[in-house]
Coordinates of C-alpha atoms and ligand atoms in Angstrom, one line a residue:
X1 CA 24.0 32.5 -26.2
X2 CA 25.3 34.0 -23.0
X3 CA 29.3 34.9 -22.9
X4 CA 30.8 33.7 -19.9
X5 CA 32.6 36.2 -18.6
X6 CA 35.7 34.2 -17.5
X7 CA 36.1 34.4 -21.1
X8 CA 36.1 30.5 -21.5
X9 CA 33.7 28.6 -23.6
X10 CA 30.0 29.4 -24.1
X11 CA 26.9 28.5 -22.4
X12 CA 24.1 28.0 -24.0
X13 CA 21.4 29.5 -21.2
X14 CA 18.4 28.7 -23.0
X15 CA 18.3 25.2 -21.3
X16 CA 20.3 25.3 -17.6
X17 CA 23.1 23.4 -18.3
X18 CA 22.6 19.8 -17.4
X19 CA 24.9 17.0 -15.9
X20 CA 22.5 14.1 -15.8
X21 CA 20.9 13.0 -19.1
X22 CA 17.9 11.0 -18.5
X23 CA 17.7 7.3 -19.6
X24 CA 15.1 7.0 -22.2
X25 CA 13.9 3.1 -23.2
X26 CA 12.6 3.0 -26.5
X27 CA 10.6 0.0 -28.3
X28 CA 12.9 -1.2 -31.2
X29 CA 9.4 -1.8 -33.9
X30 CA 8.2 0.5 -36.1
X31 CA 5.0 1.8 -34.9
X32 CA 6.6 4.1 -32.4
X33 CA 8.9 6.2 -35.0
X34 CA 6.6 9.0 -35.1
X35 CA 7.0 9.4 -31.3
X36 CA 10.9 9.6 -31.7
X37 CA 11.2 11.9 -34.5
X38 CA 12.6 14.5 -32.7
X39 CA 14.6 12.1 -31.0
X40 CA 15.9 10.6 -34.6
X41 CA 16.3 13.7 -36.8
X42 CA 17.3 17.4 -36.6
X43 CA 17.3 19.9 -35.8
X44 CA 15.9 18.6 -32.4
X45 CA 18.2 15.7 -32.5
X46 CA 21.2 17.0 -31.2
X47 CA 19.6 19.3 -28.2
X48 CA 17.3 16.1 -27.3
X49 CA 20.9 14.0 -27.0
X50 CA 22.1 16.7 -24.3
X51 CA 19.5 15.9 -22.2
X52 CA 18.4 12.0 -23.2
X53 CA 20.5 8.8 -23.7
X54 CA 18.1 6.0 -25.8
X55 CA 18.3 2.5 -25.5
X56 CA 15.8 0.2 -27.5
X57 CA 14.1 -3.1 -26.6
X58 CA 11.4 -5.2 -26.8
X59 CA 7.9 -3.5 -24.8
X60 CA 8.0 -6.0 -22.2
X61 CA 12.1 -4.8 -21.7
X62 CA 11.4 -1.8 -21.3
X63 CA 9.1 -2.0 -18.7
X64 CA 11.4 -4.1 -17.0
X65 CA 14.6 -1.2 -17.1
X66 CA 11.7 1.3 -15.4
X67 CA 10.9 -0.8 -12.8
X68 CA 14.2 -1.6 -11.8
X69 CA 15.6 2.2 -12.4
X70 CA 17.6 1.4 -15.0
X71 CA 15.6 3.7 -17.6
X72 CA 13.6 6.7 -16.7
X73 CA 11.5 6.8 -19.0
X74 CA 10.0 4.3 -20.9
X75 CA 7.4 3.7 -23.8
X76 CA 6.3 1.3 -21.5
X77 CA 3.4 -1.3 -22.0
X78 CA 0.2 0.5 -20.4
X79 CA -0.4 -3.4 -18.7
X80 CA 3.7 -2.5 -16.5
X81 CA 2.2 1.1 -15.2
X82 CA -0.1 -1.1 -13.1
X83 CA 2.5 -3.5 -11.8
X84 CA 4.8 -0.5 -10.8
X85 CA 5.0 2.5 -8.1
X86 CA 6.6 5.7 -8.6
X87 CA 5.6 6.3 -11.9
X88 CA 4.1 9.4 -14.1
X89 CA 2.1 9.4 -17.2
X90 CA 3.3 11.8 -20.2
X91 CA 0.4 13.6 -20.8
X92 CA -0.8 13.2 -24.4
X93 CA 1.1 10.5 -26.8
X94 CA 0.3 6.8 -27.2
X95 CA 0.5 3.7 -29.4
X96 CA -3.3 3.2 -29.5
X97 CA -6.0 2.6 -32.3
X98 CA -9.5 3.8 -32.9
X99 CA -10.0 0.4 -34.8
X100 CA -7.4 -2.7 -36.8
X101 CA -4.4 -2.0 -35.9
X102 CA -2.6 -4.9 -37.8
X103 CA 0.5 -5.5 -35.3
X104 CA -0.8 -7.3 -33.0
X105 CA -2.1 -10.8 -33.8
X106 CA -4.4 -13.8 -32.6
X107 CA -3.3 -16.7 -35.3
X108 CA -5.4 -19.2 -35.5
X109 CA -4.6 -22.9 -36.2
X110 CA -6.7 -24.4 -39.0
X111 CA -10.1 -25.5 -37.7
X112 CA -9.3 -23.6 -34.8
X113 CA -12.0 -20.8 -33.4
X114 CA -11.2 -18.7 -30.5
X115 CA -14.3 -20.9 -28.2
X116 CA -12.6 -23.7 -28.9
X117 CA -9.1 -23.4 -28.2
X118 CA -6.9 -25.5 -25.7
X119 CA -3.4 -23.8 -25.3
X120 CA -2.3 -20.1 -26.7
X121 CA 1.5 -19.0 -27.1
X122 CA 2.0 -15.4 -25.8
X123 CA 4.9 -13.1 -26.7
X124 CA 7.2 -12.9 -24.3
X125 CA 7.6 -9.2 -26.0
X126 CA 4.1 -7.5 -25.0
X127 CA 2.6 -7.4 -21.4
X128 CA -0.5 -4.9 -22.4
X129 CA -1.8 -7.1 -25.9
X130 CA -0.8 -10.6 -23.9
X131 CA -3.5 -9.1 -21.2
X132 CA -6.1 -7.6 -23.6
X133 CA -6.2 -11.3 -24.6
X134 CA -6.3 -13.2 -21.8
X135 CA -9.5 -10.1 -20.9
X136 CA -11.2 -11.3 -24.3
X137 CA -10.5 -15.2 -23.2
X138 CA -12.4 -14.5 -20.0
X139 CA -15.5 -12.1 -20.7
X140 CA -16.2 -12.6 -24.4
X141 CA -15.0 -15.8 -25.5
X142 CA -15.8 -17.6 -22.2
X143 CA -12.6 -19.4 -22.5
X144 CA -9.8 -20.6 -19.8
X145 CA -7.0 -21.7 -21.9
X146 CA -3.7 -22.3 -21.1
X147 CA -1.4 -20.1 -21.7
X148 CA 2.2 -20.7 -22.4
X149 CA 4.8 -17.5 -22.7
X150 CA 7.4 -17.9 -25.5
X151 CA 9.3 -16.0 -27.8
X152 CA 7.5 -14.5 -31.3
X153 CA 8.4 -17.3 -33.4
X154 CA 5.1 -18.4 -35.2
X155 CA 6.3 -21.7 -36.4
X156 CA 7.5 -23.2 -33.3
X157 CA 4.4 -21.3 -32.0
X158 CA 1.7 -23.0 -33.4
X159 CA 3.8 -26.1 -33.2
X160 CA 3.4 -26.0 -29.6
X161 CA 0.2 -24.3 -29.2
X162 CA -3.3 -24.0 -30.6
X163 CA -2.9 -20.0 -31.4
X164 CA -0.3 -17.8 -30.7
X165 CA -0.3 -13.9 -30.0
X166 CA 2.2 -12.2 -31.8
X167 CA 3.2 -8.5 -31.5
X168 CA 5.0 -6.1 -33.6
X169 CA 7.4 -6.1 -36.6
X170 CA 7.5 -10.0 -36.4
X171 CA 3.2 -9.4 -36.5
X172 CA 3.9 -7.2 -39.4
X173 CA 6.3 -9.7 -41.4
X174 CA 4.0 -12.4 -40.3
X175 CA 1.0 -11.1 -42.2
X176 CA 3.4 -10.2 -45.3
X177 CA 4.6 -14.2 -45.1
X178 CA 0.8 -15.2 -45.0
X179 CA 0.3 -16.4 -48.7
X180 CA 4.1 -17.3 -49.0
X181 CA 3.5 -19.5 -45.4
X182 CA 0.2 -21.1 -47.0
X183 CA 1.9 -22.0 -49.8
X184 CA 4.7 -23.9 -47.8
X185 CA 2.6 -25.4 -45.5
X186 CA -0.5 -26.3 -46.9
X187 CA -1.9 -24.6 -43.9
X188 CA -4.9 -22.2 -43.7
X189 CA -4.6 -20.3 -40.5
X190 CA -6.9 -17.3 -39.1
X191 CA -5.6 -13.6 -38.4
X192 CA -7.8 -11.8 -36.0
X193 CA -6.6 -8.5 -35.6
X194 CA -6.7 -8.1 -31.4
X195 CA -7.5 -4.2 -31.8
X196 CA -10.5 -4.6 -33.9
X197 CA -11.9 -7.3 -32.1
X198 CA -11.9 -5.1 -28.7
X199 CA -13.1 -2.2 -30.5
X200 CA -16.6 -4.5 -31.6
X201 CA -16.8 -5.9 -28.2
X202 CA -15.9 -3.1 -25.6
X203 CA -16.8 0.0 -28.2
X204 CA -13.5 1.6 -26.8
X205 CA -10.3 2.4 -28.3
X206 CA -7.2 0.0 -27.9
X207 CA -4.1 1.5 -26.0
X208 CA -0.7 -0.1 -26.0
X209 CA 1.6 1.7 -24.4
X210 CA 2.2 5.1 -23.3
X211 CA 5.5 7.0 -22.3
X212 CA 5.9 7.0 -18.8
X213 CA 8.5 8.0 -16.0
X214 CA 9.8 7.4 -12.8
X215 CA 9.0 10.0 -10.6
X216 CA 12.8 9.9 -8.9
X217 CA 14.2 10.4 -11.8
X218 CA 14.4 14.2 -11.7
X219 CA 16.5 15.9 -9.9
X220 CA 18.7 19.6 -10.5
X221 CA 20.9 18.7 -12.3
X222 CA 18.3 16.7 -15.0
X223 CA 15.7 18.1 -17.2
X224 CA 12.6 19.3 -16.0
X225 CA 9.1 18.0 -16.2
X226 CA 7.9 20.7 -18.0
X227 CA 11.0 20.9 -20.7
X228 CA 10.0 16.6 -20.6
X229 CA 6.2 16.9 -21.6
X230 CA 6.9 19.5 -24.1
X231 CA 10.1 17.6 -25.6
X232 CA 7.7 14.4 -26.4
X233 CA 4.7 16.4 -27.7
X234 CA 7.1 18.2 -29.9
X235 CA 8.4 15.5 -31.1
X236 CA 4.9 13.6 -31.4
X237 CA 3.8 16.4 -33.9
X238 CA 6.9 16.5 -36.0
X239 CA 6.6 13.0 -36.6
X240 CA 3.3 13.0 -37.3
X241 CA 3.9 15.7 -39.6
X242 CA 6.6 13.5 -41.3
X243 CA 4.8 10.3 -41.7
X244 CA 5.6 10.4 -45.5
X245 CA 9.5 10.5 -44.5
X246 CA 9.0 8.0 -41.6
X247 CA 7.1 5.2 -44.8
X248 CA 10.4 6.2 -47.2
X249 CA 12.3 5.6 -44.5
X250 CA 11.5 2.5 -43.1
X251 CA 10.6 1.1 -46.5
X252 CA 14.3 0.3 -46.8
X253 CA 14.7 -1.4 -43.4
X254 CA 11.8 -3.5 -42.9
X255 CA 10.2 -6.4 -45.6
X256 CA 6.6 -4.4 -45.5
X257 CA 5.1 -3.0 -48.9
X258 CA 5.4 1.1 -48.6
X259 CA 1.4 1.1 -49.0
X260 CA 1.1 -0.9 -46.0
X261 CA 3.7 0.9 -43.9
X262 CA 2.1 4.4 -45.0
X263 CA -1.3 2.8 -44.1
X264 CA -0.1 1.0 -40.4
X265 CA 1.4 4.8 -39.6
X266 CA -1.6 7.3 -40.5
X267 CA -4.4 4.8 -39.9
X268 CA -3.8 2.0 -37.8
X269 CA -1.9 3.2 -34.9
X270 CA -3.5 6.4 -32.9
X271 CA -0.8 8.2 -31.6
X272 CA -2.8 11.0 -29.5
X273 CA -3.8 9.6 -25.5
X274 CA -7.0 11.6 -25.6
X275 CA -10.9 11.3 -23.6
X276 CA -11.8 8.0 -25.9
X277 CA -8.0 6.7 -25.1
X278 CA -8.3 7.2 -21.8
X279 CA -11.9 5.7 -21.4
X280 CA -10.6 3.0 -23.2
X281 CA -7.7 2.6 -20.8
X282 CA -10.0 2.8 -17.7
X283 CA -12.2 0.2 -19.5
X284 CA -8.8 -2.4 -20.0
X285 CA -7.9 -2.0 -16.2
X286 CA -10.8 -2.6 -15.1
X287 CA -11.7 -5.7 -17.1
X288 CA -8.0 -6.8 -16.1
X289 CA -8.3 -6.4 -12.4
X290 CA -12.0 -8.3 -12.9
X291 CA -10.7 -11.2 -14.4
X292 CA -7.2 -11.6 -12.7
X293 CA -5.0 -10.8 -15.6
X294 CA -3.6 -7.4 -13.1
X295 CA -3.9 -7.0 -9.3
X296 CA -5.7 -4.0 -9.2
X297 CA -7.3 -0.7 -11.1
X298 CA -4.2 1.9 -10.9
X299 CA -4.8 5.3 -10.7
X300 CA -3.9 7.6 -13.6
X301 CA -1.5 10.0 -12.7
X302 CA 0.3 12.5 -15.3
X303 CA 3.3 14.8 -15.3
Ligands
ISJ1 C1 0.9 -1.7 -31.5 C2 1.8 -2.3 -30.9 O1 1.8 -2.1 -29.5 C3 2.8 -2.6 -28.7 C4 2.3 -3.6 -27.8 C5 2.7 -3.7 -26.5 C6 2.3 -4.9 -25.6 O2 1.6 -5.8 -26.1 O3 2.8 -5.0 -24.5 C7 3.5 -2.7 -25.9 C8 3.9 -1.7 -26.7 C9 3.4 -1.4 -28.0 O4 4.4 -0.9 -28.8 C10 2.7 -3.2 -31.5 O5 3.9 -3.2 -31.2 O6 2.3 -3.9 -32.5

């Protein structure tokens, strides 16, 4: 601590004073909670607020407040980065997986196979899984369906579509509801899991989304990039070294067996963006750019 010495008030000079907190959109699902610990629980909690305000969304939201400046950062969905200027990559933290990662969904109508389907629902949530699919449509299952955007409803779904990509905590609950949903239905439908189905066909790693910020967005008077990589990378590692607090935690807010949780947070989701992530990345927008689902191959460009 540093006395000022007008004899008024303290200044805490191990951080410049700041005026202008930076807008941080997070994803409102589980899977990221080990990226915000920091951001969630202190002792960091309180410093982070002096330089970060968080507002939560849906993926596909959150892309949308970066483009438009209304965030500055954003766990954005890696499908936005290439549909935006301006932007910087954090440097080492992503939703990804190495294989399932159980969130995000292909549902299958009965008597339904991938080759032969007609029309698909996609979450109007996800922009990156709603392109990884329409990638696996085009080069593996040789398929040009039509695909109709709506809201991650599986019912009204699959009434109004041969399959439907779902994303998520609703992918989550949707899984937990399949007996139940059976059993009300009379129904049989097909879960493919979107991450392991890329893995056997590309041999690459899946990557959702990664933090990422506008490049305007710093100024004097805000945080600097260096203070901004090393904020998120701490707070990657604390949550990763929490992940038994994060299951006890969110065992109380979400219908999802503590087992499962514990499992979708250690196994499924990859939270590191390292060489295989970013092969896999370089894979995804290429593929994406071949078939149309993006306009072009961006270049990576970090903090
Ligand atoms: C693993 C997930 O990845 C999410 C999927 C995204 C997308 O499809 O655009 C974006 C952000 C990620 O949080 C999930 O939410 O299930």
């Amino acid at each position: 601590m540093w006395r000022n010495p007008s004899g008024r008030g303290l200044v805490d000079w191990g951080v410049s004073p700041l005026s202008r907190k930076l807008i941080l959109a997070a994803i409102d699902f589980v899977n990221p909670a080990p990226l915000m610990w920091d951001f969630e629980h202190e002792p960091r909690k309180s410093e982070l607020a002096e330089r970060y305000e968080i507002v939560s969304s849906t993926p596909s939201e959150c892309a949308r407040r970066l483009k438009t400046g209304e965030a500055d950062i954003g766990l954005v969905p890696v499908a936005s980065y290439a549909l935006s200027e301006g932007q910087s990559i954090v440097p080492g933290c992503a939703i990804a997986s190495l294989h399932d990662i159980r969130s995000l969904l292909l549902v299958l109508r009965s008597g339904i196979e991938p080759e032969s389907v007609k029309t698909v629902a996609l979450d109007t949530a996800s922009m990156t899984t709603v392109t990884y699919t329409r990638i696996l449509f085009a080069k593996y299952w040789k398929r040009q369906p039509e695909f109709v955007p709506m809201a991650a409803n599986l019912d009204a779904m699959l009434a109004a579509a041969d399959a439907a990509v779902v994303i998520g905590d609703p992918a989550l609950l949707a899984l937990e509801d399949r007996a139940a949903r059976e059993a009300r239905t009379g129904e049989r439908l097909e879960y493919l899991d979107l991450a392991q189905v890329w893995r056997a066909w590309s041999g690459t790693p899946w990557i959702s989304a990664f933090w990422a910020v506008r490049d305007a967005a710093f100024g004097p008077d805000t945080v600097t990039r260096e203070q901004l990589v090393e904020d998120f990378l701490h707070s990657r590692d604390a949550g990763l070294g929490h992940a038994e607090d994060l299951v006890q935690e969110w065992a109380g807010r979400i219908a999802v067996p503590e087992s499962v949780l514990r499992e979708y947070l250690t196994r499924n989701i990859h939270y590191v963006l390292d060489e295989a992530c970013l092969e896999g990345l370089r894979l995804f927008y290429r593929y994406a750019a071949e078939c149309g689902a993006l306009p072009g191959v961006p270049a990576l460009r970090f903090l």
